[in-house]
Amino acid sequence: MDGSKSETLALVPPAALGRLMPMFLWVSVTGHVREAGPTLLKLCEGRPLLGCGFLDVFEITRPRPVASVTELEMLAGRRLHLRLRDAPDTAFRGLAVPLATGQGVIVNLSLGIGLAAAVSQHALTDADFAATDLAVELLYLQEAKSAVMEELHGMNLRLAHARTAAEEKARTDPLTGLANRRELDAALARAAAGAGNGGTPFALVHIDLDFFKAVNDSLGHAAGDEVLMQVSQILREETRKSDVVARVGGDEFVLILRSTTDPDGVQALSRRAIDRMEEPIQFEDQFCRISASVGVTVSSLYAAPDPDQMLLDADLALYASKRRGRACCTVFTPGMEVPEDRRAPG
């Protein structure tokens, strides 16, 4: 009865066997491939398989190399590790089952841990696997994992961009796009600490627009906003990337200059900026006319630069420019007279 069963199994049509085991091989006693499953034929597309020597196409690496069908039969029931001898050298897992005497061996293959790579490389779909094959579920899990990881990656990128945008917004003046007072204070603290420790010196420049109130009063706040944006553009163009340009009040600006720290160089930069600001600024069919007063101090004047003191001294130099008739730049010097309206009560 056992022999009868073996003969019956051998009579299963190859097409039906291919549906049950899409990656099977029927190897004859002579070692040649008699039949192969459709998925295996797809994987070997472009190279002959049927009629070829099984061991000419495949190499068994574990549990040990084999050189004949007889040796293959001796590994029946043991897990086999195989690979295609020619590129692409796709790896397989397999199991060999001897058939009735004279009929050879059935070898059923799977892709093992190389499933995802093989699916991508050979454009496999779920139709290339048996309906009961766990590879289909693994394939879906892999796709689901990839989709989830991609979504998480995208979400992390969006969160990082949102955080960066929020941090940038917190440091930026909304009208002009310049640094705001918060960012200026942080940058000035860093610059002062660096200069105090023997690092790069810097100049602190305080600018107040002259006649800006008249623009707002006569032409409205929209005209004033246009003036502020034009002034901001001038300051950007007159400074370098290493400098800090901040709007700290309605019509007040502060610069931290690392590129120009010599008082004469700072005065020259201020003169250029003032000359450009005094050019008429068109708003609709009107022209706005302003100027600017500038006060400057430099970190080299201080043994240990203090941000608050430097701001006070730059402000003092600014008011000296106002008293001199505006539209000019004054550099702070130790001992500079404090105007009466800015003296603390005695």
Short mmCIF file of C-alpha atoms in Angstrom, two decimals:
data_model
loop_
_atom_site.label_atom_id
_atom_site.label_comp_id
_atom_site.label_asym_id
_atom_site.label_seq_id
_atom_site.Cartn_x
_atom_site.Cartn_y
_atom_site.Cartn_z
CA MET A 1 0.00 0.00 0.00
CA ASP A 2 2.89 2.37 0.72
CA GLY A 3 4.20 1.88 -2.82
CA SER A 4 0.75 2.62 -4.21
CA LYS A 5 0.67 5.92 -2.33
CA SER A 6 4.11 6.90 -3.62
CA GLU A 7 3.08 6.22 -7.20
CA THR A 8 -0.05 8.32 -6.71
CA LEU A 9 1.96 11.26 -5.42
CA ALA A 10 4.27 11.04 -8.37
CA LEU A 11 1.28 11.37 -10.68
CA VAL A 12 0.27 14.81 -9.35
CA PRO A 13 0.26 17.08 -12.44
CA PRO A 14 3.12 19.64 -12.39
CA ALA A 15 0.63 22.51 -12.75
CA ALA A 16 -1.21 21.41 -9.61
CA LEU A 17 2.06 20.88 -7.80
CA GLY A 18 3.08 24.40 -8.86
CA ARG A 19 -0.04 25.84 -7.24
CA LEU A 20 0.74 24.05 -3.98
CA MET A 21 4.49 24.76 -4.12
CA PRO A 22 5.27 27.62 -6.55
CA MET A 23 9.00 27.17 -5.92
CA PHE A 24 9.38 23.38 -6.23
CA LEU A 25 11.91 21.45 -8.29
CA TRP A 26 11.53 17.89 -9.54
CA VAL A 27 15.03 16.55 -9.89
CA SER A 28 15.46 13.26 -11.80
CA VAL A 29 17.72 10.44 -10.67
CA THR A 30 20.24 11.69 -13.22
CA GLY A 31 20.32 15.08 -11.45
CA HIS A 32 18.43 17.04 -14.12
CA VAL A 33 15.49 19.39 -13.49
CA ARG A 34 12.33 17.78 -14.91
CA GLU A 35 9.79 20.34 -13.68
CA ALA A 36 9.86 23.60 -11.73
CA GLY A 37 7.29 25.82 -10.06
CA PRO A 38 6.19 29.04 -11.80
CA THR A 39 7.74 31.37 -9.22
CA LEU A 40 11.07 29.63 -9.45
CA LEU A 41 10.95 29.89 -13.24
CA LYS A 42 10.27 33.61 -12.82
CA LEU A 43 13.25 34.00 -10.51
CA CYS A 44 15.45 32.22 -13.04
CA GLU A 45 14.10 34.15 -16.01
CA GLY A 46 16.76 34.60 -18.66
CA ARG A 47 18.60 31.38 -17.84
CA PRO A 48 17.72 27.76 -18.73
CA LEU A 49 16.35 25.62 -15.90
CA LEU A 50 14.30 22.73 -17.25
CA GLY A 51 16.59 19.98 -18.49
CA CYS A 52 19.64 21.52 -16.80
CA GLY A 53 21.66 19.83 -14.11
CA PHE A 54 20.25 20.79 -10.72
CA LEU A 55 23.72 21.16 -9.24
CA ASP A 56 24.86 23.18 -12.25
CA VAL A 57 22.23 25.81 -11.47
CA PHE A 58 22.13 25.62 -7.67
CA GLU A 59 24.84 25.32 -5.07
CA ILE A 60 23.99 23.76 -1.71
CA THR A 61 26.07 25.44 0.98
CA ARG A 62 24.55 23.96 4.14
CA PRO A 63 24.45 21.60 5.90
CA ARG A 64 27.19 20.54 3.47
CA PRO A 65 27.92 20.72 -0.26
CA VAL A 66 26.62 17.84 -2.38
CA ALA A 67 27.79 16.49 -5.71
CA SER A 68 25.03 14.04 -6.69
CA VAL A 69 21.34 13.21 -6.29
CA THR A 70 22.31 10.35 -4.02
CA GLU A 71 24.00 12.78 -1.64
CA LEU A 72 20.97 15.07 -1.93
CA GLU A 73 18.67 12.19 -0.92
CA MET A 74 20.82 11.64 2.13
CA LEU A 75 19.89 15.18 3.28
CA ALA A 76 16.16 14.44 3.06
CA GLY A 77 14.20 16.21 5.79
CA ARG A 78 17.06 18.56 6.73
CA ARG A 79 17.00 22.30 6.14
CA LEU A 80 19.04 23.21 3.09
CA HIS A 81 20.73 26.48 2.25
CA LEU A 82 21.06 27.05 -1.49
CA ARG A 83 21.92 29.83 -3.88
CA LEU A 84 21.92 30.35 -7.61
CA ARG A 85 25.42 29.91 -8.96
CA ASP A 86 25.07 32.80 -11.43
CA ALA A 87 24.08 36.39 -10.77
CA PRO A 88 21.83 37.36 -9.25
CA ASP A 89 22.97 34.82 -6.66
CA THR A 90 19.61 34.76 -4.87
CA ALA A 91 19.67 32.71 -1.65
CA PHE A 92 17.05 30.10 -0.77
CA ARG A 93 16.03 27.78 2.01
CA GLY A 94 14.92 24.31 0.95
CA LEU A 95 13.73 20.84 1.87
CA ALA A 96 14.37 17.67 -0.18
CA VAL A 97 11.93 14.74 -0.28
CA PRO A 98 12.85 11.55 -2.19
CA LEU A 99 10.15 10.10 -4.46
CA ALA A 100 9.52 6.49 -5.34
CA THR A 101 12.44 4.51 -6.67
CA GLY A 102 13.57 5.85 -10.01
CA GLN A 103 11.54 9.06 -9.82
CA GLY A 104 14.12 11.33 -8.21
CA VAL A 105 13.66 14.05 -5.59
CA ILE A 106 11.25 16.91 -4.96
CA VAL A 107 13.01 20.00 -3.60
CA ASN A 108 10.75 22.74 -2.25
CA LEU A 109 12.36 26.18 -1.88
CA SER A 110 11.55 29.39 -0.04
CA LEU A 111 13.21 32.79 0.10
CA GLY A 112 13.76 32.90 3.86
CA ILE A 113 15.08 36.15 5.30
CA GLY A 114 15.88 37.37 1.79
CA LEU A 115 12.17 37.63 1.02
CA ALA A 116 11.92 41.43 0.94
CA ALA A 117 15.01 41.85 -1.24
CA ALA A 118 13.87 39.13 -3.67
CA VAL A 119 10.39 40.62 -3.92
CA SER A 120 11.89 43.97 -4.85
CA GLN A 121 14.55 42.55 -7.16
CA HIS A 122 12.24 40.21 -9.07
CA ALA A 123 8.96 42.20 -8.84
CA LEU A 124 7.13 39.36 -7.06
CA THR A 125 3.52 39.69 -5.92
CA ASP A 126 1.28 37.64 -3.66
CA ALA A 127 0.23 35.66 -6.77
CA ASP A 128 3.76 34.23 -6.85
CA PHE A 129 3.30 32.47 -3.51
CA ALA A 130 1.02 29.70 -2.32
CA ALA A 131 -2.10 30.98 -0.62
CA THR A 132 -1.04 29.19 2.58
CA ASP A 133 2.54 30.48 2.47
CA LEU A 134 3.44 32.66 5.42
CA ALA A 135 5.64 34.63 3.03
CA VAL A 136 2.51 36.49 1.90
CA GLU A 137 1.76 37.60 5.45
CA LEU A 138 5.41 38.50 5.98
CA LEU A 139 5.31 40.50 2.78
CA TYR A 140 2.26 42.43 3.97
CA LEU A 141 3.90 43.02 7.34
CA GLN A 142 7.03 44.29 5.64
CA GLU A 143 5.00 46.65 3.48
CA ALA A 144 2.99 47.81 6.48
CA LYS A 145 6.17 48.39 8.46
CA SER A 146 7.71 50.32 5.60
CA ALA A 147 4.58 52.45 5.26
CA VAL A 148 4.48 53.15 9.00
CA MET A 149 8.19 53.98 9.13
CA GLU A 150 7.85 56.28 6.14
CA GLU A 151 4.90 58.04 7.75
CA LEU A 152 6.78 58.36 11.06
CA HIS A 153 9.79 59.74 9.22
CA GLY A 154 7.59 62.25 7.43
CA MET A 155 5.90 63.20 10.70
CA ASN A 156 9.26 63.69 12.41
CA LEU A 157 10.39 65.91 9.54
CA ARG A 158 7.19 67.96 9.75
CA LEU A 159 7.57 68.32 13.52
CA ALA A 160 11.23 69.33 13.14
CA HIS A 161 10.30 71.92 10.50
CA ALA A 162 7.46 73.22 12.67
CA ARG A 163 9.75 73.47 15.69
CA THR A 164 12.41 75.26 13.65
CA ALA A 165 9.79 77.65 12.26
CA ALA A 166 8.41 78.34 15.74
CA GLU A 167 11.89 78.98 17.13
CA GLU A 168 12.69 81.24 14.19
CA LYS A 169 9.42 83.13 14.66
CA ALA A 170 10.17 83.62 18.36
CA ARG A 171 13.49 85.26 17.42
CA THR A 172 12.27 87.35 14.49
CA ASP A 173 10.56 90.70 14.11
CA PRO A 174 7.33 89.89 12.21
CA LEU A 175 7.32 93.05 10.07
CA THR A 176 10.92 93.26 8.90
CA GLY A 177 12.20 89.71 9.34
CA LEU A 178 15.15 91.04 11.35
CA ALA A 179 16.18 89.68 14.72
CA ASN A 180 13.94 90.87 17.57
CA ARG A 181 14.93 92.12 21.02
CA ARG A 182 15.01 88.61 22.45
CA GLU A 183 17.43 87.40 19.80
CA LEU A 184 19.54 90.55 20.12
CA ASP A 185 19.93 90.05 23.89
CA ALA A 186 21.06 86.44 23.36
CA ALA A 187 23.46 87.37 20.56
CA LEU A 188 24.88 90.30 22.51
CA ALA A 189 25.45 88.11 25.58
CA ARG A 190 27.36 85.59 23.44
CA ALA A 191 29.40 88.30 21.74
CA ALA A 192 30.30 89.98 25.06
CA ALA A 193 31.30 86.67 26.66
CA GLY A 194 33.45 85.78 23.67
CA ALA A 195 35.18 89.15 23.54
CA GLY A 196 35.77 89.05 27.30
CA ASN A 197 37.56 85.73 26.91
CA GLY A 198 39.90 87.01 24.25
CA GLY A 199 37.63 86.20 21.31
CA THR A 200 36.43 88.32 18.41
CA PRO A 201 35.83 92.01 19.24
CA PHE A 202 32.67 93.69 18.02
CA ALA A 203 30.97 97.04 17.65
CA LEU A 204 27.51 97.81 18.99
CA VAL A 205 25.49 100.28 16.90
CA HIS A 206 22.23 101.91 18.03
CA ILE A 207 20.16 103.56 15.29
CA ASP A 208 17.09 105.74 15.78
CA LEU A 209 15.15 107.03 12.76
CA ASP A 210 14.70 110.79 12.51
CA PHE A 211 11.34 112.24 11.37
CA PHE A 212 9.69 108.80 11.39
CA LYS A 213 6.82 110.03 13.58
CA ALA A 214 6.02 112.66 10.96
CA VAL A 215 5.64 109.94 8.32
CA ASN A 216 3.24 107.99 10.52
CA ASP A 217 1.25 111.09 11.43
CA SER A 218 0.95 112.46 7.89
CA LEU A 219 0.75 109.32 5.74
CA GLY A 220 -0.40 106.61 8.16
CA HIS A 221 1.03 103.43 9.62
CA ALA A 222 1.10 101.62 6.28
CA ALA A 223 3.57 104.20 5.03
CA GLY A 224 5.55 103.85 8.24
CA ASP A 225 5.70 100.06 7.76
CA GLU A 226 7.02 100.57 4.22
CA VAL A 227 9.74 102.86 5.56
CA LEU A 228 10.73 100.31 8.21
CA MET A 229 11.00 97.55 5.62
CA GLN A 230 13.12 99.74 3.33
CA VAL A 231 15.42 100.67 6.23
CA SER A 232 15.73 96.99 7.17
CA GLN A 233 16.78 96.14 3.62
CA ILE A 234 19.41 98.89 3.66
CA LEU A 235 20.86 97.59 6.93
CA ARG A 236 20.97 94.04 5.58
CA GLU A 237 22.84 95.20 2.50
CA GLU A 238 25.34 97.31 4.46
CA THR A 239 26.23 94.50 6.88
CA ARG A 240 27.64 91.03 6.49
CA LYS A 241 26.32 87.59 7.29
CA SER A 242 28.40 87.42 10.48
CA ASP A 243 26.73 90.59 11.81
CA VAL A 244 23.42 90.79 13.69
CA VAL A 245 20.75 93.27 12.62
CA ALA A 246 17.82 93.69 15.01
CA ARG A 247 14.75 95.86 15.30
CA VAL A 248 14.28 96.56 19.01
CA GLY A 249 11.51 99.17 19.00
CA GLY A 250 9.15 101.05 16.75
CA ASP A 251 11.86 102.88 14.81
CA GLU A 252 14.97 101.68 16.65
CA PHE A 253 17.56 99.24 15.36
CA VAL A 254 20.66 97.73 16.92
CA LEU A 255 23.57 96.15 15.06
CA ILE A 256 26.27 93.84 16.37
CA LEU A 257 29.16 94.23 13.94
CA ARG A 258 31.91 91.62 13.88
CA SER A 259 33.06 92.45 10.36
CA THR A 260 33.80 96.12 11.17
CA THR A 261 35.03 97.08 14.63
CA ASP A 262 37.33 100.03 13.93
CA PRO A 263 35.48 103.25 14.91
CA ASP A 264 36.35 104.92 11.60
CA GLY A 265 35.06 101.89 9.68
CA VAL A 266 31.83 101.86 11.70
CA GLN A 267 31.33 105.58 11.09
CA ALA A 268 31.85 105.05 7.35
CA LEU A 269 29.27 102.25 7.33
CA SER A 270 26.84 104.42 9.29
CA ARG A 271 27.34 107.33 6.89
CA ARG A 272 26.53 105.11 3.91
CA ALA A 273 23.41 103.80 5.60
CA ILE A 274 22.23 107.30 6.59
CA ASP A 275 22.77 108.62 3.05
CA ARG A 276 20.67 105.78 1.63
CA MET A 277 17.92 106.27 4.22
CA GLU A 278 17.69 109.97 3.34
CA GLU A 279 16.76 109.12 -0.24
CA PRO A 280 12.97 109.60 -0.71
CA ILE A 281 10.99 106.39 -0.15
CA GLN A 282 7.91 106.14 -2.34
CA PHE A 283 4.66 104.95 -0.84
CA GLU A 284 1.76 104.89 -3.28
CA ASP A 285 1.80 108.41 -4.80
CA GLN A 286 3.65 110.04 -1.89
CA PHE A 287 7.31 110.22 -0.87
CA CYS A 288 8.49 109.58 2.68
CA ARG A 289 11.55 111.42 3.94
CA ILE A 290 13.53 110.31 6.98
CA SER A 291 17.07 110.29 8.30
CA ALA A 292 18.82 108.52 11.16
CA SER A 293 20.97 109.20 14.21
CA VAL A 294 23.56 106.64 15.23
CA GLY A 295 25.44 105.86 18.43
CA VAL A 296 28.35 103.40 18.59
CA THR A 297 30.48 101.70 21.18
CA VAL A 298 33.11 99.01 20.72
CA SER A 299 33.97 96.05 22.94
CA SER A 300 37.68 96.97 23.06
CA LEU A 301 36.79 99.91 25.34
CA TYR A 302 35.88 97.49 28.15
CA ALA A 303 38.08 95.17 30.19
CA ALA A 304 35.07 92.86 30.54
CA PRO A 305 32.30 93.86 28.12
CA ASP A 306 28.91 94.00 29.82
CA PRO A 307 25.86 93.90 27.49
CA ASP A 308 23.73 96.27 29.58
CA GLN A 309 26.52 98.80 29.97
CA MET A 310 27.35 98.68 26.27
CA LEU A 311 23.69 99.29 25.39
CA LEU A 312 23.61 102.27 27.75
CA ASP A 313 26.81 103.69 26.25
CA ALA A 314 25.63 103.22 22.66
CA ASP A 315 22.37 104.92 23.65
CA LEU A 316 24.34 107.78 25.18
CA ALA A 317 26.32 108.20 21.96
CA LEU A 318 23.04 108.13 20.00
CA TYR A 319 21.66 111.05 22.00
CA ALA A 320 24.88 112.91 21.39
CA SER A 321 24.16 112.54 17.66
CA LYS A 322 20.65 113.91 18.24
CA ARG A 323 22.11 116.94 20.01
CA ARG A 324 24.57 117.49 17.18
CA GLY A 325 21.69 117.97 14.74
CA ARG A 326 20.83 114.34 13.80
CA ALA A 327 21.77 112.50 10.60
CA CYS A 328 25.20 111.67 12.02
CA CYS A 329 27.13 108.99 13.92
CA THR A 330 28.81 109.43 17.30
CA VAL A 331 31.26 106.97 18.86
CA PHE A 332 31.11 106.63 22.64
CA THR A 333 34.15 107.70 24.60
CA PRO A 334 34.67 107.17 28.32
CA GLY A 335 33.64 110.24 30.24
CA MET A 336 31.04 111.30 27.68
CA GLU A 337 28.60 113.75 29.26
CA VAL A 338 25.18 112.37 30.16
CA PRO A 339 22.39 114.78 29.09
CA GLU A 340 20.25 116.20 31.85
CA ASP A 341 17.07 114.49 30.68
CA ARG A 342 18.83 111.11 31.02
CA ARG A 343 20.48 111.60 34.40
CA ALA A 344 19.19 109.65 37.36
CA PRO A 345 17.63 111.87 40.07
CA GLY A 346 20.06 112.71 42.86
#
